[in-house]
XYZ file of C-alpha atoms in Angstrom:
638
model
C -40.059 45.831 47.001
C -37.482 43.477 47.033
C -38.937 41.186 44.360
C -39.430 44.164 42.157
C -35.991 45.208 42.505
C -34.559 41.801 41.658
C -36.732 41.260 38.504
C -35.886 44.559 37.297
C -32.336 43.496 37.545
C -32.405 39.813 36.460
C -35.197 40.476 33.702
C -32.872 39.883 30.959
C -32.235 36.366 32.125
C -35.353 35.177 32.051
C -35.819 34.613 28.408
C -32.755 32.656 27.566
C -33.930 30.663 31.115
C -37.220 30.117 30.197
C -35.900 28.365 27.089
C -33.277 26.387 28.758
C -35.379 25.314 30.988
C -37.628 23.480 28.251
C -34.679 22.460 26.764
C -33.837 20.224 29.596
C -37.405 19.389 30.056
C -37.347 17.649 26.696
C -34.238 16.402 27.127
C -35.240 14.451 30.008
C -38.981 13.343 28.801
C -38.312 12.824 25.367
C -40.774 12.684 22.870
C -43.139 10.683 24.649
C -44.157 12.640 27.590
C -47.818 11.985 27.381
C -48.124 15.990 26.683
C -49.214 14.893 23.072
C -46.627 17.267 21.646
C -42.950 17.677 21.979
C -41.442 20.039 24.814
C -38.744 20.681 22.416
C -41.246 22.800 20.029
C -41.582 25.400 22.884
C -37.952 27.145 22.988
C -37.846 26.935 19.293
C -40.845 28.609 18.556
C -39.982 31.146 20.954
C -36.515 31.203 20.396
C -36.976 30.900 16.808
C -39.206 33.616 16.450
C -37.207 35.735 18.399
C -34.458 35.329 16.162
C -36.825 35.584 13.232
C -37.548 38.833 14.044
C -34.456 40.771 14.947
C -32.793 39.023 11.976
C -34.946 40.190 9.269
C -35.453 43.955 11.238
C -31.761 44.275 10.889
C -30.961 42.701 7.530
C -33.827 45.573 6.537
C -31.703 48.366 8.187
C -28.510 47.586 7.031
C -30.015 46.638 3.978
C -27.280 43.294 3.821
C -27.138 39.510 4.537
C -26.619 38.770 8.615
C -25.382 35.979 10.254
C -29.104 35.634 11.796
C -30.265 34.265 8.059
C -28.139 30.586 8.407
C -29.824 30.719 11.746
C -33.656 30.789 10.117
C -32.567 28.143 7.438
C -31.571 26.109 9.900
C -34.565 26.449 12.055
C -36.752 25.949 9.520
C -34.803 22.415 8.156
C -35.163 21.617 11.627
C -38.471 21.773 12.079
C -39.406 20.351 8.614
C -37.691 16.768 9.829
C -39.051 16.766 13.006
C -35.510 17.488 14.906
C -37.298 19.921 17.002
C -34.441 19.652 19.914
C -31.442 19.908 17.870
C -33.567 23.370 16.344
C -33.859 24.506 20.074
C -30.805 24.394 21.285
C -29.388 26.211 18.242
C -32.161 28.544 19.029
C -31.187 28.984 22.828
C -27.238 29.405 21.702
C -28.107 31.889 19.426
C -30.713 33.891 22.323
C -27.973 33.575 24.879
C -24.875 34.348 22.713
C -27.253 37.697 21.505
C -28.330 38.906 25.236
C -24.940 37.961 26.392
C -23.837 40.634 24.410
C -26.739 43.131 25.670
C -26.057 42.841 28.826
C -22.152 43.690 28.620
C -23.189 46.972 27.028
C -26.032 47.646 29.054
C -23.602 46.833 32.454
C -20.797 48.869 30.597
C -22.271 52.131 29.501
C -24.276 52.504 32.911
C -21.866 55.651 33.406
C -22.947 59.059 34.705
C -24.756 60.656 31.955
C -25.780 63.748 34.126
C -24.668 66.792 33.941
C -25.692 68.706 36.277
C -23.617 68.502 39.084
C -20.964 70.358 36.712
C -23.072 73.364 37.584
C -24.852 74.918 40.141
C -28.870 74.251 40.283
C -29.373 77.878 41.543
C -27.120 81.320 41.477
C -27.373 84.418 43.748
C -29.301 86.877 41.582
C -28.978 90.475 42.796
C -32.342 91.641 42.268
C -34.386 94.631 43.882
C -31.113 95.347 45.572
C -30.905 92.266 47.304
C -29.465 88.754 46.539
C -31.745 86.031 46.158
C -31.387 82.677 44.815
C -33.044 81.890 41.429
C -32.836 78.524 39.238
C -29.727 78.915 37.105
C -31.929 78.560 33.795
C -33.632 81.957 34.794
C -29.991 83.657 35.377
C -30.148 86.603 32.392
C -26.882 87.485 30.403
C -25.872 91.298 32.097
C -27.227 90.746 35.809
C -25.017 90.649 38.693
C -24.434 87.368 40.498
C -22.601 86.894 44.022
C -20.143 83.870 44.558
C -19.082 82.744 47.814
C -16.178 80.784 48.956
C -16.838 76.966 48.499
C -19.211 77.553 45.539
C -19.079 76.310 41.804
C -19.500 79.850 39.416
C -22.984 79.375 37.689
C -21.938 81.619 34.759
C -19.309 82.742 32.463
C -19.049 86.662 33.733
C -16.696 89.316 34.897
C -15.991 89.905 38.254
C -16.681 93.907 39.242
C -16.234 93.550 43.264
C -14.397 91.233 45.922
C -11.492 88.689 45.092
C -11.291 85.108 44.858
C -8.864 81.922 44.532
C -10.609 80.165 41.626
C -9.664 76.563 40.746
C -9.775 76.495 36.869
C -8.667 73.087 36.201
C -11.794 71.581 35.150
C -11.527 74.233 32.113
C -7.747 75.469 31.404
C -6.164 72.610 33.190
C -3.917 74.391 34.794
C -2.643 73.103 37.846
C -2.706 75.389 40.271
C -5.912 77.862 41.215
C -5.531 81.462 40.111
C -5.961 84.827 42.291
C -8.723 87.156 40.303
C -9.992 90.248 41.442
C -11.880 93.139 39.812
C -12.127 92.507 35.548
C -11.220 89.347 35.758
C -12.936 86.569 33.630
C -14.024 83.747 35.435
C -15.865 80.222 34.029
C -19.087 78.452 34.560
C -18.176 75.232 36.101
C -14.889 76.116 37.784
C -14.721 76.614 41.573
C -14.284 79.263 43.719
C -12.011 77.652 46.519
C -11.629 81.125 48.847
C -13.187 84.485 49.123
C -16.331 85.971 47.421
C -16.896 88.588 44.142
C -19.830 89.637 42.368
C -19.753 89.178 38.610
C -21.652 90.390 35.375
C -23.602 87.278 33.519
C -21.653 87.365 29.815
C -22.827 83.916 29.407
C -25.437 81.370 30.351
C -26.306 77.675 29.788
C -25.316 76.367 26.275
C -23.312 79.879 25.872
C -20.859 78.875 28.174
C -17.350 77.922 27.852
C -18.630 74.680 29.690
C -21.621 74.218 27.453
C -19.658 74.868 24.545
C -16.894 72.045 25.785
C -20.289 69.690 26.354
C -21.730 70.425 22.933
C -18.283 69.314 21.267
C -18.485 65.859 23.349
C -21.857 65.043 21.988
C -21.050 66.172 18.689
C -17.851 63.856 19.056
C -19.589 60.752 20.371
C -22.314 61.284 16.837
C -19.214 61.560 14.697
C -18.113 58.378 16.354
C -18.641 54.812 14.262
C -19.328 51.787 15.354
C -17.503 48.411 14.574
C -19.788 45.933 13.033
C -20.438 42.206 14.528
C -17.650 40.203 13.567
C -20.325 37.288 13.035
C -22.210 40.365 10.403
C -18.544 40.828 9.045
C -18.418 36.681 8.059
C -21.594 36.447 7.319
C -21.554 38.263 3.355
C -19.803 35.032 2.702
C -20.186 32.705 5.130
C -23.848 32.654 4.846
C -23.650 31.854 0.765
C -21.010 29.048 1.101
C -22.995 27.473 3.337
C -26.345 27.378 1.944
C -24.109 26.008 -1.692
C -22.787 23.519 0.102
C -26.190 22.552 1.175
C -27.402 22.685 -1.745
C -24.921 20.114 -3.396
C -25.512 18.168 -0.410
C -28.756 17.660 -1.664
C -28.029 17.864 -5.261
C -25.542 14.696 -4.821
C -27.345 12.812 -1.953
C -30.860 13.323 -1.618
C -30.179 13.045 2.051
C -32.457 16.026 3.438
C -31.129 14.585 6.888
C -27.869 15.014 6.160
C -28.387 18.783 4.824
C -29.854 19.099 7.942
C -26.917 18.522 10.291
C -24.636 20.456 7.516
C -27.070 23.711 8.429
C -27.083 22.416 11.760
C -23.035 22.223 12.489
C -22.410 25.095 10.674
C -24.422 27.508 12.808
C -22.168 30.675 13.953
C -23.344 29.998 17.584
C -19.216 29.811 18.604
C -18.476 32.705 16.275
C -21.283 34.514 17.934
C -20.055 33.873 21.352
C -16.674 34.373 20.369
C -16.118 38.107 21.273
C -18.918 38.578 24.034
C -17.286 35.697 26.054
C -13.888 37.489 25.901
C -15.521 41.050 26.606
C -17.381 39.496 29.372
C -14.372 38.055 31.265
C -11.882 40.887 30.722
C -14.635 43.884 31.919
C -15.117 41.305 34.987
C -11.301 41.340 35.555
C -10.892 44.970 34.893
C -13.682 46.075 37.579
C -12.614 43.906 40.505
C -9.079 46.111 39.632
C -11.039 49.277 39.846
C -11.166 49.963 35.640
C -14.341 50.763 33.954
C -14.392 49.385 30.358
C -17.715 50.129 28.383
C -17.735 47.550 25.583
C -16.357 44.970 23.367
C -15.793 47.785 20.714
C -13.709 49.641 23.796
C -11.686 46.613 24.326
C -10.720 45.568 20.906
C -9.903 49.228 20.137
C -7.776 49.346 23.015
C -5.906 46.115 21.668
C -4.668 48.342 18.579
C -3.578 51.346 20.210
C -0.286 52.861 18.253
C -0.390 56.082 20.188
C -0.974 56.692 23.889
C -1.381 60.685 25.157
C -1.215 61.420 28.462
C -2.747 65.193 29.850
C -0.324 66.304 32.922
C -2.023 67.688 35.450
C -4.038 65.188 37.375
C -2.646 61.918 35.404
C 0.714 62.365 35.339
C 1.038 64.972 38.125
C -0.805 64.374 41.520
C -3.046 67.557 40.926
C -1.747 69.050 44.116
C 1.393 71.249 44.955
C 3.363 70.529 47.198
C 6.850 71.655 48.282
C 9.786 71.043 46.253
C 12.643 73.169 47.072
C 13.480 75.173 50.041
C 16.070 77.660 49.689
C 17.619 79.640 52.508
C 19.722 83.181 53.060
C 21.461 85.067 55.448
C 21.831 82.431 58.449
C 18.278 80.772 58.741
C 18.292 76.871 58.586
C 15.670 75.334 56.411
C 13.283 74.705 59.008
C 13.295 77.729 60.431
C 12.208 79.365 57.247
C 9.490 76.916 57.142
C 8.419 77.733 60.195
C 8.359 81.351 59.495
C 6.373 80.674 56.440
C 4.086 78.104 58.204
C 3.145 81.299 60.625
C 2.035 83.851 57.933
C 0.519 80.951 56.417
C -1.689 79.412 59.326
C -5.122 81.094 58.500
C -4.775 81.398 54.709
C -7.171 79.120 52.846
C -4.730 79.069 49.395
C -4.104 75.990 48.427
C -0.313 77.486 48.401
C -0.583 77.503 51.669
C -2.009 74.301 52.535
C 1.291 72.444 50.501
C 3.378 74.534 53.587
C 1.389 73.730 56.386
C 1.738 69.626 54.665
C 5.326 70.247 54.596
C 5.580 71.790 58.191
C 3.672 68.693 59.214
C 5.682 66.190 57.783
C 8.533 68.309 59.231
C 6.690 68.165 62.906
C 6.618 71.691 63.507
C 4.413 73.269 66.086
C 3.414 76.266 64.696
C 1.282 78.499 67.021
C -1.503 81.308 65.998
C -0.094 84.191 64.132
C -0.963 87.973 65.053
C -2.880 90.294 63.010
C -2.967 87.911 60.203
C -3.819 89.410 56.552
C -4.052 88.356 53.235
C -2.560 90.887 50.573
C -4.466 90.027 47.611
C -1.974 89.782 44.550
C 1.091 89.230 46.567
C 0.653 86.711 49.375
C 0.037 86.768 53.571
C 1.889 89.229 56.158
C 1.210 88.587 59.929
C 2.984 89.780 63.467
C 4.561 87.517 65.825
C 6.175 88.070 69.155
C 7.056 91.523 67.309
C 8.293 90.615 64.378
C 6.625 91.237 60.865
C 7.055 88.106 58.897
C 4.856 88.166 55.006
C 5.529 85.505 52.105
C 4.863 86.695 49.244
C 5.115 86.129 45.297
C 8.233 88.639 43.138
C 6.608 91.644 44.165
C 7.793 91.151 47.536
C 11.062 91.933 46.668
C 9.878 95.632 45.318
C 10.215 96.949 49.097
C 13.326 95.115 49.823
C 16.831 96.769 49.918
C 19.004 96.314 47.439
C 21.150 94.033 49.519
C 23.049 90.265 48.683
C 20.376 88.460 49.881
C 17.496 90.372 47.431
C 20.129 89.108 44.557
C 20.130 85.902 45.925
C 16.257 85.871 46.050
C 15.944 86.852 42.916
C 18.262 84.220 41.306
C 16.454 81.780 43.150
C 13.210 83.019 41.632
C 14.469 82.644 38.152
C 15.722 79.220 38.785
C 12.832 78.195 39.785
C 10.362 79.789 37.083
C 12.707 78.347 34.465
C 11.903 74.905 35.517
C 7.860 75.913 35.771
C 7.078 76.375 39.110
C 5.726 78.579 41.570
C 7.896 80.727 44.365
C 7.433 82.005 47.257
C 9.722 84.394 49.506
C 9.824 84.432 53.349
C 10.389 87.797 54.866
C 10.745 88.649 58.378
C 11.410 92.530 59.405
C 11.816 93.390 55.709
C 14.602 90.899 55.071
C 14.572 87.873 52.702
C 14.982 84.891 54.871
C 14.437 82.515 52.482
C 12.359 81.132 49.075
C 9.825 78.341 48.798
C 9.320 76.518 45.311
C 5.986 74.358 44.768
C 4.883 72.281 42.133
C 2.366 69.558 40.911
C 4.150 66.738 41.841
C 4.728 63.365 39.310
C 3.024 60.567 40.369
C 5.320 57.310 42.108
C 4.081 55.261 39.492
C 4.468 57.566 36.375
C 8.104 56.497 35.233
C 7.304 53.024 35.338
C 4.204 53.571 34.036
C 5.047 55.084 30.717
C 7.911 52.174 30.483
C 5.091 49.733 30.841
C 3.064 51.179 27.685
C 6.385 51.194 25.741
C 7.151 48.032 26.363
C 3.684 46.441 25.374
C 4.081 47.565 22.149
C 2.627 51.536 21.512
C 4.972 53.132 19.572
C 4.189 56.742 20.337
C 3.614 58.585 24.007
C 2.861 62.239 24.395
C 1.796 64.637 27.034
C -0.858 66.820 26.366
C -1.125 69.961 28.672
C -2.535 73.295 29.052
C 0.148 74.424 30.877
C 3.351 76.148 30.514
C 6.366 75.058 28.627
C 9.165 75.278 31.164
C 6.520 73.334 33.723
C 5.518 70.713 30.696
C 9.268 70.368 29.816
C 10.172 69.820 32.851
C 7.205 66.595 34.081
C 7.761 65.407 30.270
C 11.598 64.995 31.077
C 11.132 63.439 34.592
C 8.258 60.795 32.978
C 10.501 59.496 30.804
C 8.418 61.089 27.715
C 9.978 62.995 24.919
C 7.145 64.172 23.367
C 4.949 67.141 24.552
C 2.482 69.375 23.537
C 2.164 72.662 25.731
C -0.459 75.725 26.482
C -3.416 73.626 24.637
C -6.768 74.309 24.959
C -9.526 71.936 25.108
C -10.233 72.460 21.371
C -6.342 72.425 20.527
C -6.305 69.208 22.459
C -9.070 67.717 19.926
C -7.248 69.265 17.077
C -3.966 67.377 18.240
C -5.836 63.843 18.521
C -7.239 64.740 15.015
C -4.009 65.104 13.687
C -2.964 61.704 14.825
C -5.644 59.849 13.853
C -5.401 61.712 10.219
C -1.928 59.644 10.406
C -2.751 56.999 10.618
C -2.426 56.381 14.773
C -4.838 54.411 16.730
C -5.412 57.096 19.478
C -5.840 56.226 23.464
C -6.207 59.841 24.937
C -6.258 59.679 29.419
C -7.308 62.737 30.957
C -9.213 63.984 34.502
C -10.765 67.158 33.794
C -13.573 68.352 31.907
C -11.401 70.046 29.481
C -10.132 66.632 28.158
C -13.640 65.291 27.724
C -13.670 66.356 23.971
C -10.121 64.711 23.298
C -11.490 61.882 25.119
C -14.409 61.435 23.429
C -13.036 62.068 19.416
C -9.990 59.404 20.882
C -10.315 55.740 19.473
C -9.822 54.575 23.168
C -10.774 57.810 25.764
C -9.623 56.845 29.144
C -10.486 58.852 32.566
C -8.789 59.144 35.649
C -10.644 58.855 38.957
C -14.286 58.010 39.819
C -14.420 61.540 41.471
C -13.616 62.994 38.230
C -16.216 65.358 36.256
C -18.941 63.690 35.242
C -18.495 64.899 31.624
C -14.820 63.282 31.328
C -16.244 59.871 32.673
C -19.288 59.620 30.235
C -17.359 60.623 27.174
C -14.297 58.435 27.749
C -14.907 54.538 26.816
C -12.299 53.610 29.732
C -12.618 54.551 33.290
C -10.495 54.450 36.057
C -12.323 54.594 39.249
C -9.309 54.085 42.019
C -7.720 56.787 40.268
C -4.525 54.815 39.656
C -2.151 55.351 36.481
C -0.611 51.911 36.823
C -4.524 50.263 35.606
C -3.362 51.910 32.039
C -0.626 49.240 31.232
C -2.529 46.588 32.725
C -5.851 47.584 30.095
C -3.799 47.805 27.061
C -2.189 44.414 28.201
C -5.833 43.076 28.763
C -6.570 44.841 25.843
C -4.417 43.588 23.378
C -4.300 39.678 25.462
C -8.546 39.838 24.618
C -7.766 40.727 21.081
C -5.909 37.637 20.703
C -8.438 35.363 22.896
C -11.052 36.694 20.119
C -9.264 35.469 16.881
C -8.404 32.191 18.978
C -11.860 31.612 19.292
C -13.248 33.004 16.070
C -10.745 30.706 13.994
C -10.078 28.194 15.825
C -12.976 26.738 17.464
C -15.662 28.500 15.354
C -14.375 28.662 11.447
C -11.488 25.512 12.724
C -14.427 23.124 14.010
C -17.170 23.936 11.768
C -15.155 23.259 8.700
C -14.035 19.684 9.983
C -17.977 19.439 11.261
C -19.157 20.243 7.875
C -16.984 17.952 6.343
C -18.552 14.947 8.532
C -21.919 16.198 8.270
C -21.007 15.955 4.320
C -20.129 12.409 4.970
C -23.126 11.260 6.683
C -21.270 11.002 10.110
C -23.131 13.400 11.966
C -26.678 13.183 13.031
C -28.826 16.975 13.447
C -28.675 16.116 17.327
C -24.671 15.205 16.914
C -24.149 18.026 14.814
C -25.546 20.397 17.479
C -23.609 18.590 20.353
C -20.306 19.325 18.511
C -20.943 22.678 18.006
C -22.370 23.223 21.201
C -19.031 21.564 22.725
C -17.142 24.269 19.936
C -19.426 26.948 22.081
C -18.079 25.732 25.222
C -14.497 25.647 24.695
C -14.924 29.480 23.473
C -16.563 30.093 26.667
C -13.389 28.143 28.458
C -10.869 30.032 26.092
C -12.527 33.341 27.305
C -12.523 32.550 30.814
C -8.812 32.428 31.020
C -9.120 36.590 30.529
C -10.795 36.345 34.435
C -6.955 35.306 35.654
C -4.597 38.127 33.460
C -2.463 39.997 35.094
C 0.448 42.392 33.982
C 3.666 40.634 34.681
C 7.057 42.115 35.372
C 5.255 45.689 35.512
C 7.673 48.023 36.334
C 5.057 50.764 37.793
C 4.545 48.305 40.573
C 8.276 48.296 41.782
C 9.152 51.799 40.304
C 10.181 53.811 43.563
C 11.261 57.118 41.313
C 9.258 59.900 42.497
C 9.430 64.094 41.933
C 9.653 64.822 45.824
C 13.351 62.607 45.739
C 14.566 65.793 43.625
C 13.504 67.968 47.063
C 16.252 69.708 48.402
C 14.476 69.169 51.691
């Protein structure tokens, strides 16, 4: 089993080994190895016909001269003098340089391409007056399904009975979960984090808002060219000049030797190698730093960026509330009023509530078991303790509250607080507003410094893109260090938006987390997604990944980006076009041999492979995300 698995894994190495290893065989025995026949004629019929092959299947697709054509003449002049070694190892560069390539893409777009854990395999189908679980394709639109707490809703529906705290992010990308009860809508794919409803089945499978949001990403990645070879892209010329020059080779020295070695030297093995080498190194440098990158298209892409658009919640934000501001009245201190709150709190499962009980344990309170604990669906928690009757609830709290200093007090604090986007609570106790509690989705450490980092390498344009509100977008946008935002989008407006930009001209890197940024990430030049334990459908449509979830990797890819961009026209015109024109120019002289002619290109091939390399060591220097100490909780009033 353990054979298998490592042939399976190697088996694209063993073709370019096989022919390096009779390469070295003839090397080494030379042409009198009592084999009758030279080793040398193995790897280049096999490597020859290899090339052969793919070379004329793709000039007959594209319907247009490759680079693979120089490569046949050459094989074939080769082999018609009787340099069958010199033909080999032009053969073997050529094999390598080609599954080289293969292999990076293969490695590279080995991304989840599954999407079925977005969804449910099975609902609870209430049938024959009971519920029973059924395979989610056999779910029919107008039957009633149950949810329960913990579970991802199978279908797009209504809800006609119980209540529910559903986290909608993965679809609205709104940052904090929403309380629904009876004719509410509610989303396939989203999750239900507390409580359990029946629904009505409006939509199933492909219907869904999630299959709809799935159907644009695959109709986004067909829309989606691809950059030729850059050795195709020389070739419409290259190819020609060469083969004239051989031909007045000929025409002026009869030398069919010498025409040879011009063929020979001017093989685009280096300009072959010259942008897998650099992908190669850069994808190795990016993974050991926890960044996916699928592709040398990816990474040159990501080397012209002009425009860089950031979604909030998730990427910019932390994705989880937390406390911000704690606001007290009458003659309660601060932690008192947490306290208080942390007691009505205790058994709630909203995520509201978890961001107090974090607080209160930063704070380390003790806070004991409430009494009579209940939730009041719409309006927050109420419990007794030692006698008292403490609830925290949302504005509605105040309805029941005398008109007294402290409800005007309350109620300017609410207002405050909404203006600036986030979400209030008030702490009564016996009917009296003891204090307020705002929480927010927090900016990330990192995010300031971040967003200085992709200014300062060079992108011209940042924006945050966000289906949220526009006090709460206006107010992250302001603390990033961005001033430009685009509020209450949809996942289609979000595509719409990236259109726009591309329309003008912008080369477009879009970062997102959530399924609902997996079309903008997909129709983006560069798509880039947060977090390994992101959805599944952001991750396979985005061409950049970032599996440790970190926002600082994005300055440090466009840096690699843009550093391999350079690497690749180092080594296309200097040591490819650079040392084949001064090699063709000997060849031309009659200074180079076939066998010489091959060594110096070979050596041409090596020093790209060296040039690359140097992308295994780059690092982002003087990044100001890594010493950026700015963070939203330092504007706590805590």
């Amino acid at each position: 089993m353990r054979v298998s698995y490592l042939l399976m894994k190697y088996r694209k190495f063993f073709f370019p080994g096989i022919l390096l290893f009779f390469i070295i065989a003839a090397a080494l025995s030379g042409r009198e190895n009592g084999l009758g026949f030279n080793l040398a004629v193995i790897p280049l019929i096999l490597g020859g016909g290899f090339i052969t092959w793919s070379t004329l299947v793709t000039m007959i697709e594209k319907r247009k001269i490759t680079a693979g054509l120089l490569i046949i003449f050459a094989l074939i002049g080769t082999t018609y003098v009787g340099e069958y070694l010199a033909g080999a190892i032009v053969a073997f560069m050529m094999v390598a340089g080609e599954f080289l390539e293969d292999i990076t893409l293969d490695r590279t777009r080995d991304a989840v391409r599954e999407l079925i854990q977005l969804s449910p395999d099975t609902a609870w189908v209430r049938r024959h007056e009971e519920y029973i679980s059924v395979p989610l394709e056999e779910v029919l639109v107008g039957e009633k399904v149950l949810v329960k707490p913990g579970e991802r809703i199978p279908v797009d529906g209504v809800i006609l009975s119980g209540q529910a705290v559903i986290n909608e992010a993965s679809i609205t990308g709104e940052s904090l979960p929403r309380e629904k009860t009876s004719g509410a809508k509610v989303f396939a794919g989203t999750i239900n984090q507390s409580g359990a409803f029946e629904l009505q089945t409006e939509k199933i499978g492909s219907q869904t808002t999630l299959g709809k949001i799935i159907q644009v990403v695959y109709e986004a990645q067909e829309n989606k060219g691809s950059t030729q070879r850059t050795a195709d892209q020389f070739a419409k010329y290259f190819t020609p000049v060469i083969l004239g020059i051989c031909a007045l080779v000929w025409l002026f020295t009869q030398d069919l030797l010498r025409v040879m070695s011009v063929l020979v030297i001017a093989c685009p093995c280096a300009l072959v190698l010259a942008t897998p080498t650099a992908v190669v190194a850069s994808i190795g440098n990016a993974a050991k730093r926890g960044a996916l990158i699928k592709g040398g298209i990816t990474l040159e892409s990501a080397g012209r960026v002009t425009a860089v658009c950031l979604d909030k919640t998730g990427t910019l934000t932390s994705g989880h509330p937390q406390v911000i501001e704690l606001q007290t009245f009458a003659s309660y201190t601060q932690e008192e009023v947490l306290f208080t709150a942390a007691l009505a709190e205790k058994r709630s499962e909203h995520p509201l509530a978890e961001a107090i009980m974090k607080e209160a344990g930063r704070k380390k309170l003790s806070v004991p078991e409430p009494e009579e604990f209940q939730a009041v669906f719409g309006r927050g928690v109420y419990c007794q303790y030692e006698g008292a009757a403490i609830e925290v609830g949302n504005r509605r709290s105040l309805e029941q509250v005398a008109d007294t200093g402290n409800k005007a007090a309350a109620q300017a604090f609410l207002d405050r607080q909404e203006e600036q986007g986030r979400t209030v609570l008030l702490v009564l106790k016996n009917g009296e507003v003891v204090g307020g509690i705002a929480i927010a989705d927090t900016l990330r450490e990192q995010a300031p410094g971040v967003v200085e980092d992709v200014r300062k390498s060079g992108v011209e344009r940042i924006i945050m893109l966000t289906g949220d509100n526009e006090k709460s977008a206006a107010a992250i946008s302001r603390q990033a260090g961005i001033s430009e935002y685009q509020a209450n989008l949809l996942p289609e407006e979000k595509l719409e938006f990236i259109r726009s930009l591309q329309q003008a001209g912008e080369v477009v890197a879009m970062v997102g987390d959530g399924i609902n940024d997996a079309p903008a990430l997909t129709l983006a030049d560069v798509g880039i997604a947060m977090g390994a334990a992101g959805a599944d459908v952001a991750i396979e449509s985005a061409d950049m990944a970032f599996m440790a979830d970190d926002l600082r990797m994005l300055p440090f890819t466009l840096g690699l980006s843009r550093r391999a961009l350079k690497i690749i026209k180092q080594n296309i015109w200097v040591f490819a076009v650079g040392v084949n024109l001064v090699g063709i120019t000997l060849a031309t002289s009659g200074f180079l041999s076939p066998i010489a002619a091959a060594v110096v290109h070979n050596v041409a091939s090596l020093f790209v492979v060296l040039n690359s390399a140097r992308m295994l060591t780059y690092k982002l220097d003087n990044s100001a995300s890594e010493t950026s100490s700015l963070s939203q909780p330092a504007e706590s009033a805590l």
